[in-house]
Coordinates of C-alpha atoms in Angstrom, one line a residue:
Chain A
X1 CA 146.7 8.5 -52.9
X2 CA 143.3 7.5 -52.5
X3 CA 141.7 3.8 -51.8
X4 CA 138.2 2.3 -51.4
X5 CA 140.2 0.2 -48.9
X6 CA 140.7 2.7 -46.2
X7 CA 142.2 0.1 -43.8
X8 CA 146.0 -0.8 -44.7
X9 CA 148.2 -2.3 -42.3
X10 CA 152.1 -3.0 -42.7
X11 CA 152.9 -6.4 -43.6
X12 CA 154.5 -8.5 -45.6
X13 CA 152.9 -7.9 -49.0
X14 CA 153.6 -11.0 -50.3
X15 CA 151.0 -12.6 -47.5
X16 CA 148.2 -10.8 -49.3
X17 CA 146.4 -10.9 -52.4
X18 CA 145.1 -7.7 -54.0
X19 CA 141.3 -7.3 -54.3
X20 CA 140.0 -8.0 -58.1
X21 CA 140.1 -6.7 -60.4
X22 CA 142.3 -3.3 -59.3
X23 CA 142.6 -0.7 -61.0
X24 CA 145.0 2.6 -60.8
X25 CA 143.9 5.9 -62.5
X26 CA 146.2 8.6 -63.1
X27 CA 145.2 12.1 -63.9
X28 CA 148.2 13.9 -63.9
X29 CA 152.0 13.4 -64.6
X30 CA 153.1 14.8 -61.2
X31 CA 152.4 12.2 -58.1
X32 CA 151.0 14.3 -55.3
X33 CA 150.7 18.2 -54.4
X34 CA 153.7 20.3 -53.4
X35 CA 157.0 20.7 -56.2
X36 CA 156.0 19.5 -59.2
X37 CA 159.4 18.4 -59.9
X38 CA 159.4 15.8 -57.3
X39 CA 156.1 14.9 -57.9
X40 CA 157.0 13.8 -61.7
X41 CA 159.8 11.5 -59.6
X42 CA 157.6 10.1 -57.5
X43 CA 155.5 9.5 -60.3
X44 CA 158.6 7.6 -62.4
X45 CA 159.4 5.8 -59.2
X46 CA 155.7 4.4 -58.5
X47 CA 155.1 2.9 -61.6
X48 CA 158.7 1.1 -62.2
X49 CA 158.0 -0.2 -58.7
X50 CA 154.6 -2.0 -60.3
X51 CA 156.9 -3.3 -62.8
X52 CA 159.1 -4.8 -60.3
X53 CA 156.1 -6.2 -57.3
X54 CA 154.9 -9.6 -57.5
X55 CA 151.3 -8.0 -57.4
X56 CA 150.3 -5.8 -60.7
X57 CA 146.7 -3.9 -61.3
X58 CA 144.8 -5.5 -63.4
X59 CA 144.7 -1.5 -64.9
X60 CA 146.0 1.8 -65.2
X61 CA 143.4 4.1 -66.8
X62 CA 145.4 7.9 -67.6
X63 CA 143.2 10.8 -67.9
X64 CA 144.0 14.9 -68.5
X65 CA 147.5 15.6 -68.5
X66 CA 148.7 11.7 -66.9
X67 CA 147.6 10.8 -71.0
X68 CA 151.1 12.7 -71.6
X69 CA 152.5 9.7 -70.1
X70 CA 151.6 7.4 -72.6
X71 CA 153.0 9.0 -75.6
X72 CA 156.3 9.6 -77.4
X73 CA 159.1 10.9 -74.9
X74 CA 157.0 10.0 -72.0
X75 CA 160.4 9.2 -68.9
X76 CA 157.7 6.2 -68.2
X77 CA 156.9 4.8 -71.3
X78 CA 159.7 1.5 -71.2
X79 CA 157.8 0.8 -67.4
X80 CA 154.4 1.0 -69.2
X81 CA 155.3 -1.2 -72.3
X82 CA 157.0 -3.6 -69.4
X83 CA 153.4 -3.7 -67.6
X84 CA 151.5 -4.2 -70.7
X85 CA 153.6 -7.2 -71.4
X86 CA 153.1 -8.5 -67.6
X87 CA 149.4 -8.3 -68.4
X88 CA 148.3 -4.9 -66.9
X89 CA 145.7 -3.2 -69.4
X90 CA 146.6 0.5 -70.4
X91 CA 143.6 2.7 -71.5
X92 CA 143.7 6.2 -72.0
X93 CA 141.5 8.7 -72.4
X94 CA 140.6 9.7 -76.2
X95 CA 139.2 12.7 -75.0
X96 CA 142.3 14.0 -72.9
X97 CA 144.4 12.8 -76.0
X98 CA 142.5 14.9 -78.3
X99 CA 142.4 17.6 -75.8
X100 CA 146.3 17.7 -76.0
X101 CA 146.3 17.0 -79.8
X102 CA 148.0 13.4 -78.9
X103 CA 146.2 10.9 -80.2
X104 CA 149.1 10.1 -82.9
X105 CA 151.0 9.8 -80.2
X106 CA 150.8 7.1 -78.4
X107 CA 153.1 4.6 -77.8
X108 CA 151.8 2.3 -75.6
X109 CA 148.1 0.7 -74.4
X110 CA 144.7 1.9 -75.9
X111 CA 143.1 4.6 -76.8
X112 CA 139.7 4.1 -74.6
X113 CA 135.9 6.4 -74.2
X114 CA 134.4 7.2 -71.0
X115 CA 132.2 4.2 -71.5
X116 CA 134.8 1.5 -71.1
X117 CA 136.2 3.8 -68.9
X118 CA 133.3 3.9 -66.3
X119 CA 132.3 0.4 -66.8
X120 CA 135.9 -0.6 -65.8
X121 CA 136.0 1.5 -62.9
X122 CA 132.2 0.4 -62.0
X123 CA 133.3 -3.4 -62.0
X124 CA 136.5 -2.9 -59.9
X125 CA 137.0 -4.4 -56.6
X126 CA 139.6 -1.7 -56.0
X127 CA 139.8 1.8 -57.4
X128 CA 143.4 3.4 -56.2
X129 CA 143.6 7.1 -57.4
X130 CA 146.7 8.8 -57.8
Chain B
X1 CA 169.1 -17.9 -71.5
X2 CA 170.4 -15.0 -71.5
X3 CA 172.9 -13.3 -69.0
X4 CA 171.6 -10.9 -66.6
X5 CA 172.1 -7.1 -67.4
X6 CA 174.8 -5.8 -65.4
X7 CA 174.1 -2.1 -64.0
X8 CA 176.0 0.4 -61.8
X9 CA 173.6 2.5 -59.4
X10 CA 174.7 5.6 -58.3
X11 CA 173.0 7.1 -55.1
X12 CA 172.3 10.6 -54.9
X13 CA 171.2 13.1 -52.1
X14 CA 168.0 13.8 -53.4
X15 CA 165.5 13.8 -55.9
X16 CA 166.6 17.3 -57.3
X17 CA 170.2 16.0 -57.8
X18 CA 169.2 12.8 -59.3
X19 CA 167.1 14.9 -61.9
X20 CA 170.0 17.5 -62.7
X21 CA 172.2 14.2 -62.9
X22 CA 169.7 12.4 -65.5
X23 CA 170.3 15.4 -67.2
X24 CA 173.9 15.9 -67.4
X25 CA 174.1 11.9 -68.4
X26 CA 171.7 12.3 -70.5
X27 CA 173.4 15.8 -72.5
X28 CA 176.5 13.1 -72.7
X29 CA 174.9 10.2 -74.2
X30 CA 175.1 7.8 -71.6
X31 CA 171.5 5.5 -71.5
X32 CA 170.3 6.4 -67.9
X33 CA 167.1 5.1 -65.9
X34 CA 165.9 7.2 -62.7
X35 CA 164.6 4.4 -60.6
X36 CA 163.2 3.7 -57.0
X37 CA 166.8 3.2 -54.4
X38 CA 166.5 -0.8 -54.9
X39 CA 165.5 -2.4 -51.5
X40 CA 169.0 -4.7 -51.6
X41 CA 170.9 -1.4 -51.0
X42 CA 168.2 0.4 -48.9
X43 CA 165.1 0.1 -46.6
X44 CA 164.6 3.9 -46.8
X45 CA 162.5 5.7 -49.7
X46 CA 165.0 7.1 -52.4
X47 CA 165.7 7.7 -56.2
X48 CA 168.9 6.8 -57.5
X49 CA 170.4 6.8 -61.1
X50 CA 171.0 3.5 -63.1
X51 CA 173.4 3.2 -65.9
X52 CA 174.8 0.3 -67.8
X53 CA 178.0 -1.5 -66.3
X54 CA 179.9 -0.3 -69.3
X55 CA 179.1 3.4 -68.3
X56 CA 180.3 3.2 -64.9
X57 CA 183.7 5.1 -65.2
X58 CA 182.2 7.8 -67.5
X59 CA 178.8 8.1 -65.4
X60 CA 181.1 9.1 -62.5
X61 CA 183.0 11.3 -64.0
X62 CA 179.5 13.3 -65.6
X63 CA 177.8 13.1 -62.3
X64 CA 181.4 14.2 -60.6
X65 CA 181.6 17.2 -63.3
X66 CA 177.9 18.1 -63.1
X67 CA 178.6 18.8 -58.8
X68 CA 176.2 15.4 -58.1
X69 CA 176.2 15.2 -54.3
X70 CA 176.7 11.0 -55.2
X71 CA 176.3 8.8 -51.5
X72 CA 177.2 5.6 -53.0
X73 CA 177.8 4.0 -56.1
X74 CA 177.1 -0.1 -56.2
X75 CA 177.1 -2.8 -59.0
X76 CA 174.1 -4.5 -59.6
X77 CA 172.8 -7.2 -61.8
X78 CA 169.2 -7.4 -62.8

């Protein structure tokens, strides 16, 4: 996982406020490198965990294969809908979807383009990639 | 208001048995979430399996079936 915010202590997370807005991106429907198998678990168990946090992103943008994750029979698609609901924008890109032929698809968030995508990376205060 | 949901957690070993369990609920119908080990049972990183309340008796005896290495097994509300 990579931050703009290189220096992370451990404390009590509810004593700090996250830098805005935030925003997670997520290329890929495996968290990490190594067995792909527990990477799509630590994946499942990352974003639940938003769900659950006092703290949300103000956005997950999915690009390449993490657009899979938005659409029908995606293991994380309840935890998405529950983010949207808690006010965390999903965007994906059209491109990706289209890539995969997944555009009707979709089950959750928006279907976004590069510019929205950039700009909304561009005006973050915190980009986290996974 | 409505009351909360009631869930049994099972722990499992391992990330590898709590996919192979997903899958064995799953293949017998009972409604399964793989979640993060909830940090009221556990300070330690960990995936466990969550099933309705209701399921409890028949979860354990999938999981039992399906040779789940299962460390613990706790009832939860949400």
């Amino acid at each position: 996982m990579e931050t703009h915010n290189s220096t992370h202590h451990l404390e009590d997370s509810t004593s700090r406020q996250l830098p805005r807005p935030t925003v997670v991106t997520i290329s890929s429907d495996s968290l990490g490198r190594g067995d792909e198998e527990l990477g799509k678990v630590l994946l499942r168990n990352y974003l639940h965990t938003l769900t659950q946090l006092p703290e949300k992103p103000d956005t997950i943008i999915f690009f390449n294969a993490g657009v899979t994750l938005v659409t029908e029979g995606s293991p994380v698609l309840t935890d998405l809908v529950v983010l949207g609901d808690q006010g965390v924008a999903i965007l994906s890109c059209g491109t990706c979807l289209a890539h995969y032929d997944l555009k009707e698809q979709v089950r959750v968030g928006m279907i976004s383009n590069v510019y929205s995508i950039a700009e909304t990376m561009l005006r973050a205060a915190n980009v986290i990639n996974l | 208001m409505a009351p909360p949901a009631a869930y049994t957690i099972f722990l499992v070993l391992s990330a590898s048995h709590a996919v192979k369990g997903e899958g064995a609920l799953a293949k017998a119908g009972i409604p399964c979430k793989l979640i993060p080990v909830p940090r009221s049972l556990s300070s330690q990183c960990g995936v466990c399996l969550r099933v309705d309340r209701s399921d409890r008796t028949r979860a354990t005896a999938v999981l039992t079936a399906a040779l789940i290495q299962v460390a613990g097994i706790h009832d939860l509300e949400s």
